[in-house]
Tab-separated table of C-alpha atoms in Angstrom:
chain	number	residue	atom	x	y	z
A	991	UNK	CA	0.000	0.000	0.000
A	992	UNK	CA	1.413	3.416	-0.989
A	993	UNK	CA	2.018	5.390	2.193
A	994	UNK	CA	1.619	9.184	2.242
A	995	UNK	CA	2.777	11.083	5.293
A	996	UNK	CA	-0.713	11.624	6.675
A	997	UNK	CA	-4.076	9.895	6.471
A	998	UNK	CA	-7.585	11.276	6.993
A	999	UNK	CA	-9.849	9.588	9.523
A	1000	UNK	CA	-13.478	10.248	8.639
A	1001	UNK	CA	-15.266	8.887	11.730
A	1002	UNK	CA	-15.914	12.271	13.339
A	1003	UNK	CA	-17.748	13.421	10.220
A	1004	UNK	CA	-20.582	11.090	11.163
A	1005	UNK	CA	-20.600	10.618	14.954
A	1006	UNK	CA	-18.810	10.352	18.337
A	1007	UNK	CA	-17.578	13.967	18.575
A	1008	UNK	CA	-20.911	15.739	18.358
A	1009	UNK	CA	-22.581	17.349	15.337
A	1010	UNK	CA	-20.578	17.782	12.128
A	1011	UNK	CA	-21.312	19.970	9.116
A	1012	UNK	CA	-21.916	17.778	6.060
A	1013	UNK	CA	-20.824	20.382	3.531
A	1014	UNK	CA	-17.656	21.191	5.445
A	1015	UNK	CA	-16.902	17.489	5.858
A	1016	UNK	CA	-17.079	16.941	2.099
A	1017	UNK	CA	-14.989	20.066	1.480
A	1018	UNK	CA	-12.410	18.727	3.938
A	1019	UNK	CA	-12.164	15.422	2.055
A	1020	UNK	CA	-11.684	17.370	-1.182
A	1021	UNK	CA	-9.012	19.565	0.411
A	1022	UNK	CA	-7.195	16.508	1.753
A	1023	UNK	CA	-7.106	14.852	-1.664
A	1024	UNK	CA	-5.969	18.083	-3.305
A	1025	UNK	CA	-3.136	18.308	-0.755
A	1026	UNK	CA	-1.910	14.817	-1.617
A	1027	UNK	CA	-3.523	12.857	1.205
A	1028	UNK	CA	-4.569	9.557	-0.341
A	1029	UNK	CA	-5.509	7.261	2.565
A	1030	UNK	CA	-9.018	7.803	3.892
A	1031	UNK	CA	-10.117	5.668	6.834
A	1032	UNK	CA	-13.689	4.738	7.666
A	1033	UNK	CA	-15.759	1.964	9.208
A	1034	UNK	CA	-19.010	0.437	8.026
A	1035	UNK	CA	-20.456	1.069	11.509
A	1036	UNK	CA	-19.567	4.785	11.624
A	1037	UNK	CA	-22.967	6.415	11.777
A	1038	UNK	CA	-24.535	3.085	10.738
A	1039	UNK	CA	-23.323	3.463	7.159
A	1040	UNK	CA	-23.616	7.251	7.103
A	1041	UNK	CA	-19.851	7.693	6.872
A	1042	UNK	CA	-19.462	5.455	3.842
A	1043	UNK	CA	-22.315	7.208	2.062
A	1044	UNK	CA	-20.762	10.583	2.899
A	1045	UNK	CA	-17.430	9.475	1.453
A	1046	UNK	CA	-19.131	8.126	-1.658
A	1047	UNK	CA	-20.509	11.608	-2.247
A	1048	UNK	CA	-17.185	13.292	-1.501
A	1049	UNK	CA	-15.223	10.948	-3.768
A	1050	UNK	CA	-17.624	11.038	-6.695
A	1051	UNK	CA	-15.792	12.069	-9.854
A	1052	UNK	CA	-12.349	11.501	-8.372
A	1053	UNK	CA	-10.154	8.966	-10.195
A	1054	UNK	CA	-10.281	5.695	-8.249
A	1055	UNK	CA	-6.506	5.376	-8.330
A	1056	UNK	CA	-6.119	8.777	-6.624
A	1057	UNK	CA	-7.241	7.581	-3.198
A	1058	UNK	CA	-7.081	4.496	-0.999
A	1059	UNK	CA	-9.961	3.396	1.204
A	1060	UNK	CA	-9.198	1.774	4.531
A	1061	UNK	CA	-12.379	0.185	5.872
A	1062	UNK	CA	-13.023	-1.440	9.248
A	1063	UNK	CA	-15.851	-3.919	9.710
A	1064	UNK	CA	-17.368	-6.265	12.247
A	1065	UNK	CA	-18.741	-4.083	15.042
A	1066	UNK	CA	-22.347	-5.013	15.755
A	1067	UNK	CA	-24.684	-2.189	16.703
A	1068	UNK	CA	-28.260	-1.539	17.610
A	1069	UNK	CA	-30.449	1.577	17.445
A	1070	UNK	CA	-28.869	4.393	19.413
A	1071	UNK	CA	-25.362	4.265	20.921
A	1072	UNK	CA	-25.493	0.495	21.466
A	1073	UNK	CA	-22.546	-1.785	20.645
A	1074	UNK	CA	-23.153	-5.535	20.578
A	1075	UNK	CA	-19.705	-7.030	20.157
A	1076	UNK	CA	-17.832	-8.236	17.081
A	1077	UNK	CA	-18.656	-10.627	14.270
A	1078	UNK	CA	-15.605	-12.004	12.488
A	1079	UNK	CA	-17.207	-15.099	10.963
A	1080	UNK	CA	-16.258	-15.738	7.303
A	1081	UNK	CA	-19.879	-15.400	6.158
A	1082	UNK	CA	-20.102	-12.079	8.019
A	1083	UNK	CA	-16.908	-10.831	6.355
A	1084	UNK	CA	-18.415	-11.364	2.910
A	1085	UNK	CA	-21.706	-9.787	3.973
A	1086	UNK	CA	-20.115	-6.677	5.494
A	1087	UNK	CA	-17.890	-6.237	2.452
A	1088	UNK	CA	-20.804	-6.398	0.027
A	1089	UNK	CA	-22.599	-3.611	1.870
A	1090	UNK	CA	-19.472	-1.433	2.035
A	1091	UNK	CA	-18.755	-1.795	-1.681
A	1092	UNK	CA	-22.316	-0.739	-2.447
A	1093	UNK	CA	-22.440	2.212	-0.052
A	1094	UNK	CA	-19.045	3.503	-1.154
A	1095	UNK	CA	-19.854	2.973	-4.813
A	1096	UNK	CA	-16.536	1.255	-5.588
A	1097	UNK	CA	-15.546	-2.139	-6.944
A	1098	UNK	CA	-12.805	-2.783	-4.392
A	1099	UNK	CA	-11.534	-1.774	-0.953
A	1100	UNK	CA	-7.831	-0.963	-0.753
A	1101	UNK	CA	-7.309	-2.240	2.775
A	1102	UNK	CA	-9.966	-4.152	4.683
A	1103	UNK	CA	-9.685	-4.904	8.377
A	1104	UNK	CA	-11.727	-6.250	11.303
A	1105	UNK	CA	-12.343	-3.378	13.699
A	1106	UNK	CA	-11.530	-5.581	16.693
A	1107	UNK	CA	-10.810	-9.234	17.403
A	1108	UNK	CA	-13.859	-11.471	17.639
A	1109	UNK	CA	-13.046	-13.687	20.668
A	1110	UNK	CA	-15.380	-16.396	19.370
A	1111	UNK	CA	-13.702	-16.712	15.941
A	1112	UNK	CA	-10.032	-17.598	15.368
A	1113	UNK	CA	-8.269	-14.750	13.600
A	1114	UNK	CA	-7.097	-17.288	11.019
A	1115	UNK	CA	-10.698	-17.800	9.889
A	1116	UNK	CA	-11.430	-14.084	9.627
A	1117	UNK	CA	-8.229	-13.332	7.722
A	1118	UNK	CA	-8.762	-16.402	5.559
A	1119	UNK	CA	-12.144	-15.051	4.492
A	1120	UNK	CA	-10.633	-11.660	3.605
A	1121	UNK	CA	-7.918	-13.490	1.653
A	1122	UNK	CA	-10.668	-15.058	-0.468
A	1123	UNK	CA	-11.932	-11.553	-1.219
A	1124	UNK	CA	-8.392	-10.494	-2.129
A	1125	UNK	CA	-8.155	-13.421	-4.527
A	1126	UNK	CA	-11.526	-12.438	-6.000
A	1127	UNK	CA	-10.379	-8.836	-6.550
A	1128	UNK	CA	-12.730	-7.139	-4.074
A	1129	UNK	CA	-9.965	-6.296	-1.588
A	1130	UNK	CA	-6.388	-5.231	-2.311
A	1131	UNK	CA	-4.705	-5.691	1.089
A	1132	UNK	CA	-5.530	-6.948	4.570
A	1133	UNK	CA	-5.154	-4.921	7.730
A	1134	UNK	CA	-5.800	-5.380	11.428
A	1135	UNK	CA	-6.984	-3.053	14.158
A	1136	UNK	CA	-6.305	-3.042	17.907
A	1137	UNK	CA	-4.908	-6.556	18.300
A	1138	UNK	CA	-1.958	-7.986	20.218
A	1139	UNK	CA	1.446	-8.863	18.803
A	1140	UNK	CA	0.559	-12.556	19.045
A	1141	UNK	CA	-2.596	-12.030	16.974
A	1142	UNK	CA	-0.584	-10.106	14.387
A	1143	UNK	CA	1.753	-13.071	14.008
A	1144	UNK	CA	-1.102	-15.547	13.634
A	1145	UNK	CA	-2.865	-13.411	11.051
A	1146	UNK	CA	0.334	-12.732	9.110
A	1147	UNK	CA	0.922	-16.479	8.812
A	1148	UNK	CA	-2.351	-16.795	6.870
A	1149	UNK	CA	-1.820	-13.841	4.538
A	1150	UNK	CA	0.624	-10.907	4.564
A	1151	UNK	CA	-0.767	-8.104	6.725
A	1152	UNK	CA	-0.298	-4.621	5.275
A	1153	UNK	CA	-0.672	-2.651	8.470
A	1154	UNK	CA	-2.050	-2.532	11.974
A	1155	UNK	CA	-4.275	0.352	12.994
A	1156	UNK	CA	-3.876	1.151	16.678
A	1157	UNK	CA	-3.927	4.142	18.996
A	1158	UNK	CA	-0.554	5.842	19.301
A	1159	UNK	CA	0.170	9.300	20.629
A	1160	UNK	CA	2.179	11.066	23.296
A	1161	UNK	CA	-0.564	9.978	25.704
A	1162	UNK	CA	-0.819	6.363	24.447
A	1163	UNK	CA	2.552	4.689	23.934
A	1164	UNK	CA	1.996	1.098	25.045
A	1165	UNK	CA	2.596	-0.119	21.475
A	1166	UNK	CA	6.286	0.668	21.854
A	1167	UNK	CA	6.871	-2.275	24.195
A	1168	UNK	CA	5.954	-5.267	22.046
A	1169	UNK	CA	3.592	-4.434	19.203
A	1170	UNK	CA	5.746	-1.967	17.256
A	1171	UNK	CA	8.876	-4.172	17.418
A	1172	UNK	CA	6.790	-7.110	16.161
A	1173	UNK	CA	5.434	-5.076	13.266
A	1174	UNK	CA	8.934	-4.004	12.279
A	1175	UNK	CA	10.253	-7.545	12.542
A	1176	UNK	CA	7.529	-8.725	10.141
A	1177	UNK	CA	7.692	-5.695	7.819
A	1178	UNK	CA	4.180	-4.512	8.698
A	1179	UNK	CA	3.329	-0.809	8.770
A	1180	UNK	CA	1.290	0.937	11.449
A	1181	UNK	CA	-1.577	3.389	11.100
A	1182	UNK	CA	-1.673	5.519	14.243
A	1183	UNK	CA	-5.066	6.857	15.247
A	1184	UNK	CA	-5.877	9.113	18.183
A	1185	UNK	CA	-2.695	11.122	17.574
A	1186	UNK	CA	-4.309	14.119	19.276
A	1187	UNK	CA	-5.769	12.099	22.128
A	1188	UNK	CA	-9.319	12.863	20.940
A	1189	UNK	CA	-8.662	16.553	21.396
A	1190	UNK	CA	-6.656	16.541	24.616
A	1191	UNK	CA	-3.495	17.266	22.613
A	1192	UNK	CA	-5.151	19.823	20.378
A	1193	UNK	CA	-4.170	22.657	22.677
A	1194	UNK	CA	-7.752	23.909	22.633
A	1195	UNK	CA	-9.515	21.641	25.133
A	1196	UNK	CA	-10.418	23.099	28.533
A	1197	UNK	CA	-11.390	21.387	31.782
A	1198	UNK	CA	-15.146	21.530	32.285
A	1199	UNK	CA	-15.746	22.071	28.590
A	1200	UNK	CA	-19.297	20.865	27.817
A	1201	UNK	CA	-19.790	17.986	25.412
A	1202	UNK	CA	-22.727	17.153	23.170
A	1203	UNK	CA	-24.883	14.171	24.220
A	1204	UNK	CA	-23.393	12.052	21.447
A	1205	UNK	CA	-19.768	13.103	22.092
A	1206	UNK	CA	-17.779	10.094	23.345
A	1207	UNK	CA	-15.526	12.356	25.391
A	1208	UNK	CA	-18.393	12.741	27.834
A	1209	UNK	CA	-17.772	9.155	28.971
A	1210	UNK	CA	-14.018	8.923	28.346
A	1211	UNK	CA	-11.942	8.293	31.502
A	1212	UNK	CA	-9.209	10.657	30.312
A	1213	UNK	CA	-11.729	13.485	30.149
A	1214	UNK	CA	-13.280	12.710	33.532
A	1215	UNK	CA	-13.054	15.284	36.297
A	1216	UNK	CA	-9.744	14.903	38.098
A	1217	UNK	CA	-8.102	13.081	35.215
A	1218	UNK	CA	-8.632	15.812	32.655
A	1219	UNK	CA	-6.964	18.465	34.823
A	1220	UNK	CA	-3.896	16.252	35.193
A	1221	UNK	CA	-3.770	15.507	31.476
A	1222	UNK	CA	-4.201	19.136	30.487
A	1223	UNK	CA	-1.312	20.069	32.772
A	1224	UNK	CA	0.845	17.789	30.605
A	1225	UNK	CA	-0.433	19.623	27.548
A	1226	UNK	CA	0.545	22.961	29.042
A	1227	UNK	CA	4.085	21.668	29.546
A	1228	UNK	CA	4.013	20.577	25.914
A	1229	UNK	CA	2.816	24.029	24.871
A	1230	UNK	CA	6.109	25.482	26.110
A	1231	UNK	CA	7.981	23.223	23.658
A	1232	UNK	CA	5.554	24.043	20.848
A	1233	UNK	CA	5.924	27.777	21.421
A	1234	UNK	CA	9.698	27.434	21.216
A	1235	UNK	CA	9.332	25.603	17.886
A	1236	UNK	CA	6.896	28.175	16.535
A	1237	UNK	CA	4.103	25.642	16.074
A	1238	UNK	CA	0.859	24.695	17.772
A	1239	UNK	CA	0.539	21.949	20.381
A	1240	UNK	CA	-1.448	19.884	17.880
A	1241	UNK	CA	1.272	20.244	15.259
A	1242	UNK	CA	3.924	19.211	17.749
A	1243	UNK	CA	1.921	16.110	18.722
A	1244	UNK	CA	1.402	15.096	15.093
A	1245	UNK	CA	5.030	15.778	14.199
A	1246	UNK	CA	6.151	13.580	17.096
A	1247	UNK	CA	4.105	10.622	15.825
A	1248	UNK	CA	5.203	11.190	12.223
A	1249	UNK	CA	8.798	11.292	13.374
A	1250	UNK	CA	8.689	7.880	15.045
A	1251	UNK	CA	9.344	6.123	11.737
A	1252	UNK	CA	8.579	6.093	8.039
A	1253	UNK	CA	6.496	2.967	8.645
A	1254	UNK	CA	4.005	4.884	10.799
A	1255	UNK	CA	1.114	6.756	9.193
A	1256	UNK	CA	-0.538	9.351	11.484
A	1257	UNK	CA	-4.283	9.423	10.982
A	1258	UNK	CA	-5.914	12.796	11.702
A	1259	UNK	CA	-9.633	13.141	12.260
A	1260	UNK	CA	-9.995	16.649	10.863
A	1261	UNK	CA	-13.617	17.661	10.297
A	1262	UNK	CA	-12.859	21.075	8.838
A	1263	UNK	CA	-10.459	22.543	6.319
A	1264	UNK	CA	-8.986	24.726	9.050
A	1265	UNK	CA	-8.057	21.744	11.224
A	1266	UNK	CA	-6.795	19.836	8.192
A	1267	UNK	CA	-4.545	22.741	7.222
A	1268	UNK	CA	-3.100	22.818	10.743
A	1269	UNK	CA	-2.425	19.066	10.607
A	1270	UNK	CA	-0.741	19.233	7.203
A	1271	UNK	CA	1.554	22.003	8.406
A	1272	UNK	CA	2.729	19.659	11.172
A	1273	UNK	CA	4.599	17.686	8.527
A	1274	UNK	CA	6.960	20.633	8.125
A	1275	UNK	CA	7.907	20.606	11.817
A	1276	UNK	CA	11.330	19.018	12.297
A	1277	UNK	CA	12.219	17.688	15.742
A	1278	UNK	CA	15.848	17.297	16.760
A	1279	UNK	CA	17.256	15.380	19.725
A	1280	UNK	CA	16.862	18.384	22.024
A	1281	UNK	CA	13.211	18.805	21.039
A	1282	UNK	CA	12.505	15.123	21.601
A	1283	UNK	CA	14.118	15.248	25.031
A	1284	UNK	CA	11.995	18.267	25.980
A	1285	UNK	CA	8.844	16.523	24.725
A	1286	UNK	CA	9.728	13.420	26.751
A	1287	UNK	CA	10.243	15.564	29.818
A	1288	UNK	CA	6.862	17.239	29.308
A	1289	UNK	CA	4.913	14.036	28.656
A	1290	UNK	CA	6.805	10.991	29.955
A	1291	UNK	CA	5.715	7.490	28.971
A	1292	UNK	CA	2.656	6.501	30.989
A	1293	UNK	CA	2.007	10.023	32.229
A	1294	UNK	CA	-1.621	10.172	31.072
A	1295	UNK	CA	-4.243	9.568	33.724
A	1296	UNK	CA	-7.301	7.454	32.909
A	1297	UNK	CA	-7.879	4.621	30.455
A	1298	UNK	CA	-8.200	5.488	26.780
A	1299	UNK	CA	-11.668	3.870	26.585
A	1300	UNK	CA	-14.447	3.203	29.106
A	1301	UNK	CA	-13.995	-0.035	31.059
A	1302	UNK	CA	-16.496	-1.973	28.933
A	1303	UNK	CA	-14.338	-1.450	25.829
A	1304	UNK	CA	-10.904	-2.070	27.339
A	1305	UNK	CA	-10.912	-5.871	27.145
A	1306	UNK	CA	-10.899	-6.007	23.320
A	1307	UNK	CA	-7.967	-3.674	22.698
A	1308	UNK	CA	-4.465	-4.520	21.544
A	1309	UNK	CA	-2.940	-2.747	24.554
A	1310	UNK	CA	-4.295	-1.915	27.994
A	1311	UNK	CA	-3.043	1.662	28.049
C-alpha cells in the first residue's frame, strides 16, 4: 500500500464527537485529496453506514486510483449508541464487504480490516475469508486493528498483513513495548489513530468544557473530572515546547508521531479545512534530539491519567493503556 505522510480519519464526520457539518466534511475530504492525502479511513459502523455514504458523495468524480480506502468492519450495533460485540465469521466478512462496496460505490476496498478481534472466531478464519476476497479482486490488502502482537503473528501467517491500525500518541505509547517491534520484525506498517488524544493534545480543550450528548468524550476516563486536569497540565508543559518551535501543540503532537518512523502513518480526524490545514503544516515541523528530550520531559511514557476507553471497551484492545 502506498504510504503518504498523513491519512484522513473520517469517523468524526458522522458521529462520536458531536454534530458535524456535512458540507464542510465533504470540502475537507476534497481539500485533503488536493493536498496529496490519499488514505481515507472509515468503518461500516460509523454512523450506521452514514460515513461510507458521505465518502461516496465526496469521492464522486475523483479517479479511483487517486485515493485508498481503509475500511473497518465487524462491530455489531443496535439503534442508538449500542454496541453488541464483534462478528468475524467468514460469512459475516463477505456480507459486510458487500454492503461497504455498495455504499461507497466502488468495486474494491484498498485495505480491509476487522475493527476488533472477535473472541469467538479464530483470527485465522477471519483473515482467511478476507484473503478469499483479495483473490476475488474485491480487496487489495488486509489490515488489522487493535490486536496484540501474538494475533498479528497468527494473522500474518495466513496472509501478509499490510498494516495494523492502533492508537498511538504522546498519551498512548503502550505499542512501543511489544507491538511496534513485532510489526517491524515482520515488515508490517502501522496506522496511528488518536494522535491528538481525541482533542486533549489539540491545545484547545479546557477542563469543564461541555460535550454534546453524542460526544464520546463525555464518557471517556481521560476526560473525567480529576483526570482531565492532570492531562491538560501535561499539555501545558508541551505548549512550552511548541511555542519554542513556533508551532501549535497539535502540530507538535502530530510531528512527534510522524517522526517515530517512516512505517508509521498518522491518521488525523480533521472535520474542517482549518483543522486539516493545521495538521498538514505539522509535517513541516522538524524535531531534533533536544526537542525530543523536551517533549519526553513534558509528557513521559505513561504520564496520562485514565484509560483510553471506558472499562467496557478495554478488554478487546491490543494494549491496555
